[in-house]
Each structure stands twice: as structure tokens, then as C-alpha cells.
mmCIF file of C-alpha atoms in Angstrom:
data_model
loop_
_atom_site.group_PDB
_atom_site.id
_atom_site.type_symbol
_atom_site.label_atom_id
_atom_site.label_comp_id
_atom_site.label_asym_id
_atom_site.label_seq_id
_atom_site.Cartn_x
_atom_site.Cartn_y
_atom_site.Cartn_z
ATOM 1 C CA MET A 1 11.218 -27.562 -13.030
ATOM 2 C CA GLU A 2 12.290 -29.516 -16.101
ATOM 3 C CA ALA A 3 11.389 -26.656 -18.449
ATOM 4 C CA GLU A 4 13.381 -24.127 -16.414
ATOM 5 C CA LYS A 5 16.160 -26.667 -15.744
ATOM 6 C CA VAL A 6 15.908 -26.188 -11.995
ATOM 7 C CA LYS A 7 17.317 -28.881 -9.746
ATOM 8 C CA GLY A 8 15.527 -29.685 -6.536
ATOM 9 C CA PHE A 9 13.091 -31.923 -4.713
ATOM 10 C CA CYS A 10 9.436 -31.870 -5.727
ATOM 11 C CA GLN A 11 6.774 -32.228 -3.069
ATOM 12 C CA VAL A 12 3.031 -32.643 -3.593
ATOM 13 C CA VAL A 13 0.458 -31.696 -0.954
ATOM 14 C CA ILE A 14 -3.204 -32.693 -1.202
ATOM 15 C CA SER A 15 -5.609 -30.307 0.489
ATOM 16 C CA SER A 16 -9.289 -29.411 0.378
ATOM 17 C CA ASN A 17 -8.577 -25.757 -0.426
ATOM 18 C CA LEU A 18 -5.741 -23.565 -1.661
ATOM 19 C CA ARG A 19 -5.117 -21.715 1.581
ATOM 20 C CA ASP A 20 -4.627 -24.855 3.664
ATOM 21 C CA GLY A 21 -2.501 -26.355 0.900
ATOM 22 C CA MET A 22 -0.121 -23.392 0.938
ATOM 23 C CA SER A 23 0.078 -23.510 4.721
ATOM 24 C CA HIS A 24 0.930 -27.231 4.700
ATOM 25 C CA LEU A 25 3.507 -26.740 1.958
ATOM 26 C CA ILE A 26 5.247 -23.895 3.790
ATOM 27 C CA GLN A 27 5.527 -25.938 6.978
ATOM 28 C CA SER A 28 6.485 -29.325 5.507
ATOM 29 C CA SER A 29 8.798 -28.548 2.579
ATOM 30 C CA GLY A 30 12.392 -29.666 2.735
ATOM 31 C CA LEU A 31 14.366 -32.853 3.143
ATOM 32 C CA GLY A 32 15.546 -33.558 6.664
ATOM 33 C CA GLY A 33 17.662 -30.694 7.917
ATOM 34 C CA LEU A 34 17.769 -29.169 4.441
ATOM 35 C CA GLN A 35 14.782 -26.855 4.712
ATOM 36 C CA HIS A 36 13.864 -23.623 3.003
ATOM 37 C CA ASN A 37 14.216 -20.235 4.653
ATOM 38 C CA THR A 38 12.502 -18.139 1.958
ATOM 39 C CA VAL A 39 9.111 -18.190 0.221
ATOM 40 C CA LEU A 40 8.692 -16.624 -3.234
ATOM 41 C CA VAL A 41 5.185 -15.672 -4.408
ATOM 42 C CA GLY A 42 3.654 -13.448 -7.050
ATOM 43 C CA TRP A 43 1.604 -10.350 -6.335
ATOM 44 C CA PRO A 44 -2.165 -10.953 -6.835
ATOM 45 C CA ARG A 45 -2.437 -8.804 -9.930
ATOM 46 C CA SER A 46 -6.222 -8.435 -10.246
ATOM 47 C CA TRP A 47 -7.123 -8.457 -6.561
ATOM 48 C CA ARG A 48 -9.401 -5.426 -6.945
ATOM 49 C CA GLN A 49 -11.526 -7.057 -9.656
ATOM 50 C CA LYS A 50 -12.086 -10.408 -7.968
ATOM 51 C CA GLU A 51 -15.694 -10.876 -6.908
ATOM 52 C CA ASP A 52 -15.030 -13.124 -3.908
ATOM 53 C CA HIS A 53 -11.779 -11.433 -2.769
ATOM 54 C CA GLN A 54 -10.398 -14.848 -1.821
ATOM 55 C CA THR A 55 -7.192 -14.245 -3.788
ATOM 56 C CA TRP A 56 -5.895 -11.350 -1.707
ATOM 57 C CA ARG A 57 -7.138 -12.929 1.524
ATOM 58 C CA ASN A 58 -5.021 -16.000 0.741
ATOM 59 C CA PHE A 59 -2.088 -13.711 0.015
ATOM 60 C CA ILE A 60 -2.304 -11.901 3.358
ATOM 61 C CA GLU A 61 -2.660 -15.176 5.256
ATOM 62 C CA LEU A 62 0.454 -16.377 3.448
ATOM 63 C CA VAL A 63 2.315 -13.287 4.677
ATOM 64 C CA ARG A 64 1.195 -13.996 8.239
ATOM 65 C CA GLU A 65 2.206 -17.666 8.032
ATOM 66 C CA THR A 66 5.697 -16.888 6.749
ATOM 67 C CA THR A 67 6.119 -14.328 9.534
ATOM 68 C CA ALA A 68 5.007 -16.857 12.151
ATOM 69 C CA GLY A 69 7.443 -19.403 10.719
ATOM 70 C CA HIS A 70 10.341 -16.896 10.737
ATOM 71 C CA LEU A 71 10.721 -17.261 6.968
ATOM 72 C CA ALA A 72 11.784 -14.552 4.551
ATOM 73 C CA LEU A 73 9.185 -13.569 1.953
ATOM 74 C CA LEU A 74 9.794 -12.324 -1.589
ATOM 75 C CA VAL A 75 6.830 -10.900 -3.505
ATOM 76 C CA ALA A 76 7.393 -10.352 -7.219
ATOM 77 C CA LYS A 77 5.113 -7.771 -8.814
ATOM 78 C CA ASN A 78 4.550 -7.635 -12.599
ATOM 79 C CA VAL A 79 5.991 -11.129 -13.046
ATOM 80 C CA ALA A 80 5.200 -11.124 -16.769
ATOM 81 C CA MET A 81 7.766 -8.340 -17.276
ATOM 82 C CA PHE A 82 10.633 -10.219 -15.615
ATOM 83 C CA PRO A 83 13.313 -11.499 -18.014
ATOM 84 C CA GLY A 84 13.692 -15.145 -18.968
ATOM 85 C CA ASN A 85 16.881 -17.131 -18.552
ATOM 86 C CA GLN A 86 17.842 -16.519 -22.179
ATOM 87 C CA GLU A 87 17.561 -12.714 -21.976
ATOM 88 C CA ARG A 88 20.500 -10.445 -21.196
ATOM 89 C CA PHE A 89 20.555 -6.907 -19.861
ATOM 90 C CA SER A 90 23.472 -5.061 -21.444
ATOM 91 C CA GLU A 91 23.067 -2.081 -19.082
ATOM 92 C CA GLY A 92 20.804 -0.676 -16.407
ATOM 93 C CA HIS A 93 20.490 -0.568 -12.633
ATOM 94 C CA ILE A 94 19.202 -2.745 -9.838
ATOM 95 C CA ASP A 95 17.843 -0.273 -7.293
ATOM 96 C CA VAL A 96 17.527 -1.125 -3.615
ATOM 97 C CA TRP A 97 15.351 1.096 -1.430
ATOM 98 C CA TRP A 98 16.628 0.393 2.068
ATOM 99 C CA ILE A 99 13.963 1.893 4.313
ATOM 100 C CA VAL A 100 14.158 -0.475 7.288
ATOM 101 C CA HIS A 101 17.103 -2.668 8.266
ATOM 102 C CA ASP A 102 15.738 -6.212 8.609
ATOM 103 C CA GLY A 103 18.855 -8.353 8.738
ATOM 104 C CA GLY A 104 20.487 -7.576 5.415
ATOM 105 C CA MET A 105 18.359 -9.717 3.078
ATOM 106 C CA LEU A 106 17.700 -6.646 0.964
ATOM 107 C CA MET A 107 21.448 -6.170 0.413
ATOM 108 C CA LEU A 108 22.213 -9.807 -0.324
ATOM 109 C CA LEU A 109 19.595 -10.387 -3.037
ATOM 110 C CA PRO A 110 20.896 -7.946 -5.692
ATOM 111 C CA PHE A 111 24.448 -9.100 -4.945
ATOM 112 C CA LEU A 112 23.410 -12.681 -5.741
ATOM 113 C CA LEU A 113 21.372 -11.630 -8.780
ATOM 114 C CA ARG A 114 24.390 -9.935 -10.328
ATOM 115 C CA HIS A 115 26.180 -13.291 -10.372
ATOM 116 C CA HIS A 116 23.569 -14.523 -12.859
ATOM 117 C CA LYS A 117 24.173 -13.922 -16.551
ATOM 118 C CA VAL A 118 20.827 -12.104 -16.961
ATOM 119 C CA TRP A 119 21.686 -9.344 -14.452
ATOM 120 C CA ARG A 120 25.488 -9.460 -14.632
ATOM 121 C CA LYS A 121 25.950 -6.135 -16.450
ATOM 122 C CA CYS A 122 23.507 -4.217 -14.266
ATOM 123 C CA LYS A 123 24.911 -1.826 -11.687
ATOM 124 C CA MET A 124 23.657 -1.718 -8.136
ATOM 125 C CA ARG A 125 22.317 1.417 -6.477
ATOM 126 C CA ILE A 126 21.235 1.692 -2.857
ATOM 127 C CA PHE A 127 18.871 4.427 -1.712
ATOM 128 C CA THR A 128 18.185 5.059 1.939
ATOM 129 C CA VAL A 129 15.557 7.467 3.236
ATOM 130 C CA ALA A 130 16.371 10.179 5.789
ATOM 131 C CA GLN A 131 14.373 12.893 7.494
ATOM 132 C CA MET A 132 15.390 16.527 7.265
ATOM 133 C CA ASP A 133 16.881 16.528 10.788
ATOM 134 C CA ASP A 134 19.107 13.490 10.088
ATOM 135 C CA ASN A 135 22.786 13.823 9.252
ATOM 136 C CA SER A 136 22.626 12.720 5.613
ATOM 137 C CA ILE A 137 26.365 13.097 4.982
ATOM 138 C CA GLN A 138 27.273 10.851 7.911
ATOM 139 C CA MET A 139 24.604 8.319 6.911
ATOM 140 C CA LYS A 140 26.099 8.060 3.433
ATOM 141 C CA LYS A 141 29.608 7.591 4.848
ATOM 142 C CA ASP A 142 28.449 4.861 7.243
ATOM 143 C CA LEU A 143 26.539 2.998 4.542
ATOM 144 C CA THR A 144 29.456 3.219 2.107
ATOM 145 C CA THR A 145 31.806 1.817 4.769
ATOM 146 C CA PHE A 146 29.338 -0.968 5.563
ATOM 147 C CA LEU A 147 29.133 -1.989 1.886
ATOM 148 C CA TYR A 148 32.921 -1.851 1.580
ATOM 149 C CA HIS A 149 33.315 -4.355 4.426
ATOM 150 C CA LEU A 150 30.692 -6.582 2.802
ATOM 151 C CA ARG A 151 32.649 -6.362 -0.475
ATOM 152 C CA ILE A 152 29.532 -5.150 -2.287
ATOM 153 C CA THR A 153 30.078 -2.629 -5.056
ATOM 154 C CA ALA A 154 27.179 -0.186 -5.172
ATOM 155 C CA GLU A 155 26.382 3.475 -5.587
ATOM 156 C CA VAL A 156 24.924 4.989 -2.409
ATOM 157 C CA GLU A 157 22.448 7.862 -2.273
ATOM 158 C CA VAL A 158 20.622 9.314 0.718
ATOM 159 C CA VAL A 159 17.182 10.686 -0.146
ATOM 160 C CA GLU A 160 15.734 13.325 2.168
ATOM 161 C CA MET A 161 11.968 13.367 2.541
ATOM 162 C CA HIS A 162 10.202 16.467 3.814
ATOM 163 C CA GLU A 163 7.546 16.232 6.492
ATOM 164 C CA SER A 164 5.039 18.042 4.319
ATOM 165 C CA ASP A 165 1.363 18.446 5.045
ATOM 166 C CA ILE A 166 -1.121 15.831 3.923
ATOM 167 C CA SER A 167 -2.075 16.611 0.350
ATOM 168 C CA ALA A 168 -5.603 16.648 -1.031
ATOM 169 C CA TYR A 169 -4.618 13.816 -3.375
ATOM 170 C CA THR A 170 -3.710 11.611 -0.392
ATOM 171 C CA TYR A 171 -6.934 12.535 1.394
ATOM 172 C CA GLU A 172 -9.006 11.698 -1.675
ATOM 173 C CA LYS A 173 -7.220 8.398 -2.309
ATOM 174 C CA THR A 174 -7.784 7.275 1.291
ATOM 175 C CA LEU A 175 -11.420 8.312 1.147
ATOM 176 C CA VAL A 176 -12.061 6.417 -2.089
ATOM 177 C CA MET A 177 -10.390 3.317 -0.619
ATOM 178 C CA GLU A 178 -12.640 3.324 2.453
ATOM 179 C CA GLN A 179 -15.753 4.176 0.455
ATOM 180 C CA ARG A 180 -15.245 1.237 -1.879
ATOM 181 C CA SER A 181 -14.955 -1.151 1.056
ATOM 182 C CA GLN A 182 -18.059 0.237 2.773
ATOM 183 C CA ILE A 183 -20.183 0.264 -0.364
ATOM 184 C CA LEU A 184 -19.401 -3.326 -1.299
ATOM 185 C CA LYS A 185 -20.386 -4.452 2.186
ATOM 186 C CA GLN A 186 -23.718 -2.616 2.090
ATOM 187 C CA MET A 187 -24.888 -3.332 -1.434
ATOM 188 C CA HIS A 188 -26.537 -6.578 -2.468
ATOM 189 C CA LEU A 189 -26.391 -6.292 -6.250
ATOM 190 C CA THR A 190 -25.080 -8.444 -9.057
ATOM 191 C CA LYS A 191 -21.512 -7.878 -10.186
ATOM 192 C CA ASN A 192 -22.490 -5.856 -13.294
ATOM 193 C CA GLU A 193 -25.033 -3.745 -11.397
ATOM 194 C CA ARG A 194 -22.507 -3.142 -8.633
ATOM 195 C CA GLU A 195 -19.856 -1.908 -11.057
ATOM 196 C CA ARG A 196 -22.301 0.432 -12.833
ATOM 197 C CA GLU A 197 -23.652 1.833 -9.561
ATOM 198 C CA ILE A 198 -20.235 2.446 -8.024
ATOM 199 C CA GLN A 199 -18.966 4.058 -11.220
ATOM 200 C CA SER A 200 -21.893 6.484 -11.334
ATOM 201 C CA ILE A 201 -21.432 7.427 -7.681
ATOM 202 C CA THR A 202 -17.687 7.823 -8.107
ATOM 203 C CA ASP A 203 -18.097 10.048 -11.160
ATOM 204 C CA GLU A 204 -20.550 12.232 -9.266
ATOM 205 C CA SER A 205 -18.268 12.585 -6.253
ATOM 206 C CA ARG A 206 -15.114 13.386 -8.203
ATOM 207 C CA GLY A 207 -15.893 17.070 -8.111
ATOM 208 C CA SER A 208 -16.193 17.065 -4.332
ATOM 209 C CA ILE A 209 -12.441 17.100 -3.741
ATOM 210 C CA ARG A 210 -9.977 19.320 -5.578
ATOM 211 C CA ARG A 211 -6.315 18.460 -5.582
ATOM 212 C CA LYS A 212 -4.146 21.193 -4.233
ATOM 213 C CA ASN A 213 -0.440 21.849 -3.745
ATOM 214 C CA PRO A 214 0.915 19.481 -1.022
ATOM 215 C CA SER A 215 2.879 22.316 0.596
ATOM 216 C CA ASN A 216 -0.288 24.253 1.429
ATOM 217 C CA THR A 217 -1.518 23.988 4.980
ATOM 218 C CA ARG A 218 -5.209 23.948 4.075
ATOM 219 C CA LEU A 219 -7.407 21.517 2.249
ATOM 220 C CA ARG A 220 -10.048 22.793 -0.161
ATOM 221 C CA LEU A 221 -13.203 20.727 -0.390
ATOM 222 C CA ASN A 222 -16.100 21.345 -2.738
ATOM 223 C CA VAL A 223 -19.534 20.107 -1.778
ATOM 224 C CA PRO A 224 -21.764 18.708 -4.569
ATOM 225 C CA GLU A 225 -24.553 21.042 -5.561
ATOM 226 C CA GLU A 226 -27.357 18.862 -4.267
ATOM 227 C CA GLN A 227 -25.841 19.069 -0.755
ATOM 228 C CA VAL A 228 -25.706 22.861 -0.664
ATOM 229 C CA GLY A 229 -29.456 23.147 -0.433
ATOM 230 C CA ASP A 230 -32.657 22.846 -2.465
ATOM 231 C CA GLY A 231 -33.908 26.360 -1.840
ATOM 232 C CA GLU A 232 -35.790 25.504 1.371
ATOM 233 C CA GLU A 233 -34.861 26.257 4.934
ATOM 234 C CA LYS A 234 -34.674 22.957 6.794
ATOM 235 C CA PRO A 235 -34.333 22.373 10.535
ATOM 236 C CA GLU A 236 -30.830 21.399 11.452
ATOM 237 C CA GLU A 237 -29.301 19.519 14.333
ATOM 238 C CA GLU A 238 -25.641 19.552 15.166
ATOM 239 C CA VAL A 239 -23.624 16.383 15.552
ATOM 240 C CA GLN A 240 -20.216 16.372 17.211
ATOM 241 C CA LEU A 241 -17.630 13.699 16.549
ATOM 242 C CA ILE A 242 -14.737 13.346 18.990
ATOM 243 C CA HIS A 243 -11.388 12.346 17.508
ATOM 244 C CA ASP A 244 -7.865 11.843 18.797
ATOM 245 C CA LYS A 245 -6.536 15.305 19.537
ATOM 246 C CA ASN A 246 -3.070 14.313 18.307
ATOM 247 C CA ALA A 247 -4.339 13.215 14.897
ATOM 248 C CA THR A 248 -4.784 15.512 11.934
ATOM 249 C CA THR A 249 -8.496 16.228 11.524
ATOM 250 C CA PHE A 250 -10.554 17.709 8.759
ATOM 251 C CA SER A 251 -13.816 19.596 9.038
ATOM 252 C CA SER A 252 -16.465 19.125 6.377
ATOM 253 C CA SER A 253 -19.709 21.083 6.300
ATOM 254 C CA SER A 254 -22.268 22.432 3.867
ATOM 255 C CA GLN A 255 -20.369 25.444 2.574
ATOM 256 C CA SER A 256 -20.170 27.186 -0.723
ATOM 257 C CA PRO A 257 -17.683 25.702 -3.236
ATOM 258 C CA GLY A 258 -15.190 28.521 -2.713
ATOM 259 C CA ASP A 259 -14.862 28.260 1.070
ATOM 260 C CA GLU A 260 -11.761 26.824 2.689
ATOM 261 C CA VAL A 261 -11.954 24.266 5.474
ATOM 262 C CA GLU A 262 -9.546 24.415 8.385
ATOM 263 C CA SER A 263 -8.595 21.542 10.671
ATOM 264 C CA ALA A 264 -9.822 21.480 14.263
ATOM 265 C CA PRO A 265 -7.623 20.261 17.100
ATOM 266 C CA GLU A 266 -10.098 18.120 19.024
ATOM 267 C CA LYS A 267 -13.669 18.201 17.674
ATOM 268 C CA VAL A 268 -15.122 18.044 14.220
ATOM 269 C CA HIS A 269 -18.523 19.658 13.734
ATOM 270 C CA LEU A 270 -20.744 18.172 11.079
ATOM 271 C CA THR A 271 -24.044 19.925 10.394
ATOM 272 C CA TRP A 272 -26.693 17.540 9.096
ATOM 273 C CA THR A 273 -30.276 18.183 8.128
ATOM 274 C CA LYS A 274 -32.873 16.460 10.256
ATOM 275 C CA GLU A 275 -33.825 14.177 7.382
ATOM 276 C CA LYS A 276 -30.222 12.984 7.081
ATOM 277 C CA SER A 277 -30.030 12.271 10.791
ATOM 278 C CA VAL A 278 -33.258 10.242 10.744
ATOM 279 C CA ALA A 279 -32.080 8.336 7.689
ATOM 280 C CA GLU A 280 -28.813 7.505 9.455
ATOM 281 C CA LYS A 281 -30.683 6.117 12.480
ATOM 282 C CA ASN A 282 -32.941 3.967 10.308
ATOM 283 C CA LYS A 283 -30.097 2.764 8.083
ATOM 284 C CA SER A 284 -29.882 -0.638 9.745
ATOM 285 C CA LYS A 285 -33.637 -1.204 9.498
ATOM 286 C CA SER A 286 -34.115 -0.739 5.761
ATOM 287 C CA PRO A 287 -32.234 -1.931 2.670
ATOM 288 C CA VAL A 288 -29.579 0.415 1.368
ATOM 289 C CA SER A 289 -30.716 2.587 -1.526
ATOM 290 C CA PRO A 290 -28.543 4.534 -3.970
ATOM 291 C CA GLU A 291 -29.421 7.703 -2.048
ATOM 292 C CA GLY A 292 -28.187 6.099 1.161
ATOM 293 C CA ILE A 293 -25.032 4.927 -0.525
ATOM 294 C CA LYS A 294 -24.247 8.475 -1.632
ATOM 295 C CA ASP A 295 -24.026 9.414 2.051
ATOM 296 C CA PHE A 296 -20.818 7.381 2.165
ATOM 297 C CA PHE A 297 -19.238 10.224 0.239
ATOM 298 C CA ASN A 298 -19.854 12.527 3.191
ATOM 299 C CA MET A 299 -17.778 10.264 5.453
ATOM 300 C CA LYS A 300 -14.382 11.214 6.830
ATOM 301 C CA PRO A 301 -11.468 8.828 6.302
ATOM 302 C CA ASN A 302 -9.754 7.248 9.280
ATOM 303 C CA GLN A 303 -6.841 9.461 10.262
ATOM 304 C CA SER A 304 -4.372 6.578 10.701
ATOM 305 C CA ASN A 305 -5.263 5.446 7.179
ATOM 306 C CA VAL A 306 -4.616 8.974 5.910
ATOM 307 C CA ARG A 307 -1.167 9.005 7.514
ATOM 308 C CA ARG A 308 -0.251 5.587 6.095
ATOM 309 C CA MET A 309 -1.501 6.536 2.651
ATOM 310 C CA HIS A 310 0.450 9.791 2.918
ATOM 311 C CA THR A 311 3.633 7.798 3.544
ATOM 312 C CA ALA A 312 2.932 5.433 0.645
ATOM 313 C CA VAL A 313 2.126 8.242 -1.805
ATOM 314 C CA LYS A 314 5.153 10.359 -0.884
ATOM 315 C CA LEU A 315 7.531 7.412 -0.928
ATOM 316 C CA ASN A 316 6.186 6.231 -4.280
ATOM 317 C CA GLU A 317 6.742 9.693 -5.762
ATOM 318 C CA VAL A 318 10.390 9.598 -4.689
ATOM 319 C CA ILE A 319 10.926 6.016 -5.899
ATOM 320 C CA VAL A 320 9.374 6.694 -9.303
ATOM 321 C CA LYS A 321 11.465 9.843 -9.708
ATOM 322 C CA LYS A 322 14.727 8.010 -8.988
ATOM 323 C CA SER A 323 14.081 4.453 -10.189
ATOM 324 C CA GLN A 324 11.496 4.531 -12.961
ATOM 325 C CA ASP A 325 14.068 3.342 -15.523
ATOM 326 C CA ALA A 326 15.636 0.696 -13.269
ATOM 327 C CA LYS A 327 15.636 -2.908 -14.456
ATOM 328 C CA LEU A 328 14.556 -4.071 -10.995
ATOM 329 C CA VAL A 329 13.450 -2.295 -7.814
ATOM 330 C CA LEU A 330 13.759 -3.964 -4.410
ATOM 331 C CA LEU A 331 12.200 -2.458 -1.314
ATOM 332 C CA ASN A 332 11.119 -3.415 2.183
ATOM 333 C CA MET A 333 7.684 -4.923 2.572
ATOM 334 C CA PRO A 334 5.786 -3.785 5.681
ATOM 335 C CA GLY A 335 3.939 -6.397 7.699
ATOM 336 C CA PRO A 336 0.156 -6.895 7.617
ATOM 337 C CA PRO A 337 -2.030 -5.217 10.258
ATOM 338 C CA ARG A 338 -2.875 -7.078 13.448
ATOM 339 C CA ASN A 339 -6.517 -6.147 13.032
ATOM 340 C CA ARG A 340 -7.859 -8.190 10.114
ATOM 341 C CA LYS A 341 -10.400 -5.484 9.308
ATOM 342 C CA GLY A 342 -7.562 -3.483 7.767
ATOM 343 C CA ASP A 343 -6.425 -6.232 5.376
ATOM 344 C CA GLU A 344 -7.935 -4.612 2.286
ATOM 345 C CA ASN A 345 -6.397 -1.261 3.205
ATOM 346 C CA TYR A 346 -3.027 -3.012 3.565
ATOM 347 C CA MET A 347 -3.323 -4.278 -0.027
ATOM 348 C CA GLU A 348 -4.194 -0.770 -1.199
ATOM 349 C CA PHE A 349 -1.158 0.732 0.552
ATOM 350 C CA LEU A 350 1.184 -1.783 -1.107
ATOM 351 C CA GLU A 351 -0.438 -1.099 -4.473
ATOM 352 C CA VAL A 352 0.076 2.649 -4.089
ATOM 353 C CA LEU A 353 3.642 2.168 -2.863
ATOM 354 C CA THR A 354 4.661 0.216 -5.987
ATOM 355 C CA GLU A 355 2.574 1.752 -8.767
ATOM 356 C CA HIS A 356 4.224 3.103 -11.966
ATOM 357 C CA LEU A 357 7.149 0.673 -11.559
ATOM 358 C CA ASP A 358 7.886 -2.114 -14.050
ATOM 359 C CA ARG A 359 9.571 -4.841 -12.013
ATOM 360 C CA VAL A 360 9.294 -4.823 -8.237
ATOM 361 C CA LEU A 361 10.513 -7.290 -5.637
ATOM 362 C CA LEU A 362 9.084 -6.713 -2.160
ATOM 363 C CA VAL A 363 11.336 -8.198 0.512
ATOM 364 C CA ARG A 364 10.271 -9.095 4.042
ATOM 365 C CA GLY A 365 12.947 -10.581 6.276
ATOM 366 C CA GLY A 366 12.184 -13.501 8.548
ATOM 367 C CA GLY A 367 14.310 -12.266 11.451
ATOM 368 C CA ARG A 368 16.929 -15.000 11.159
ATOM 369 C CA GLU A 369 19.033 -13.500 8.381
ATOM 370 C CA VAL A 370 22.351 -12.144 9.604
ATOM 371 C CA ILE A 371 24.807 -10.541 7.192
ATOM 372 C CA THR A 372 27.991 -9.596 8.993
ATOM 373 C CA ILE A 373 31.311 -8.086 7.987
ATOM 374 C CA TYR A 374 33.089 -10.814 9.966
ATOM 375 C CA SER A 375 33.531 -13.899 7.779
#
């Protein structure tokens, strides 16, 4: 605080571990009635490389605790690229991606930043996302009027996003995310052995999915050569998996590399050899071998994960196209899943949503912020 010349009250909390210490600090900070309403943290930069994963688990618990305490949360990503107090931006933009209205915190932050000498010469742009059936012209007029009453000077742009089909890139990214989680749970190797094994499996499976134009209605999947057959006729048994009939489903079977796979409305038919079926039944009885691990690459990703990843990928494409050169990008931060089994997927979605951007500030309102035109 002395180095940055910040005035305030310092409070020290002694705790047996970091997670409890952060929880105590969030709940007890302040002096009498003068208490904080916002928590600022940095994004766990190397959360994928950590061996014990405790870093990102602490981060998600912090998000849950701030939500329970009705506190606003600011997550700064790529902190090392943020300017110091002595730097000055002579030009540039502060871009706000207003996806969900959560009380107006997203509007207030860039307005306050522009009162600081570092950001003073930056212009403010506000992007809001609309579907194709929304009235984009009226939305822009309403938002411009709202900003006028708030006395905030900003350029407004409404971005229309198409409800396109799920691309092969999204499907592959979701699949890789789930495979990594499953493999790390099943394997009992050292860190170096684990990294080498996963890399070899990943390299081998890369050819199994070809990226195709997102506007196409079909997904082309290539099956690795060893799965097509070894020249022998083997007995087969058919396994049927029942999925939600409203969800988008994909069918994967042992076909030639040139065949196209169409989605089925209710059932997905997977044809396994008898040996594969027996191996699947005995999986829990014997240690996992590299051959067993390769079967993870025949798995189908969870359809809700595919839809969420589709949203993150498409939104990131639009944000990068419009705001790649912005000095700072602010956007809404979605809340963590209720089911803690999806915590790692939640981190992956946020990573995909903000990749290829220099400075990002994720904003999650606490529910108590009210910005009104009546003052």
C-alpha cells in the first residue's frame, strides 16, 4: 500500500490454509459501518498446469463466497499487462460487452476509470448482444437514451449473433476438455509420465476430428485407422445410449474416413466389438492401461457442455473481432455451476471466452448495485 500510495486500513488474518484465510478476510474486512462491497482478484493464470489443482478450486470457492455475501467480484486477467500509475494511454478504447444486465456495475466501472489519468484519453464503447429476431435498431436507441440520462459518453453498437449450428471446432474443444478431466482421474502416474502419455494420446487422436465450416449442418468425424478393423471379422454387439431428445446428439461409429455422420433425434447407436464391451465391464477391476485410456477418445461429450462451449467460442470470436485492439475489455462473468463436478469445465469456459485478449476485467455484480437515472 505504501509503494502504490494507496490509503486505507490494513487487516491481517491468520489462518491454517489459504482458502479459509480468504473466506475470513472477505467476511471481516472493514471498519464499523464502512465495509467493502467489491472483491478484486487475479485470474489463476497457470491453473491448467498445477498438479494439485488447488489454485483454481480456491478461485471458484472465492466466487461462491462473494456471491453468498452479495458482493461484487472483479477478476483481472493478464494482470502483468495492465498499466502502472505512471503510464498514460494517449488513445484507445475501453470496451464494455454488456451481455446481461446485473445492476449497472459494468457501466459504472469504465466511467470511473476514465477519471484516472492513466485511462483519461481512452474512449468508451459499449457492445450489447442481440439475436437475429430482436429489434436491433430499437435496442440501440434505448441504450443510447439510457446512457444519456446517466451522463455517460460512449459509442453504442448492437452486435447480432446468428444461431448457427455447432461447429466441429466446438465439438472437439469440448471433447478434449472432458477427456483431460477423465484421464487425470484414471491415471496414477508421475507428473512427467502423465504429461508424456497425454501428449501422445492427444497427438494420435487429433486426426479423429476434422474442423468444418460452422454453417454446415453435418459434422464429419474420422475414425483412427486402428479402430476401422484389423482385417478380421469380429462378433459385434450393439449398445444403445438414450439421451435427451431435445438436445443435439451426435452419432459415432466405425465408418470409413470419408463417411458423414448425421445426428439422431433420440437414440445414439454405438457399435462396439465384443472385446471392447468386455474391457469396459472389467474397467473398474483392473488398473487403467494406455489402451484403456485411448477408449476415452471414443466418448461423446456432454451435450450441455457442448452448448455452453458453443456460446463461449462464438462470443469470443465476436469479441476478438471487435475489441482485439482495445486497451481494456470488460464483460459479464457468469456464475459457477451448482454441481461442483462441473467446476473444471467452468474454468475452461471462462478461458475460452477471454482468450486472445490482452487485458480483461470480468465483472460479476453482487445484486445490490443500483445505478439509476434519478439522482
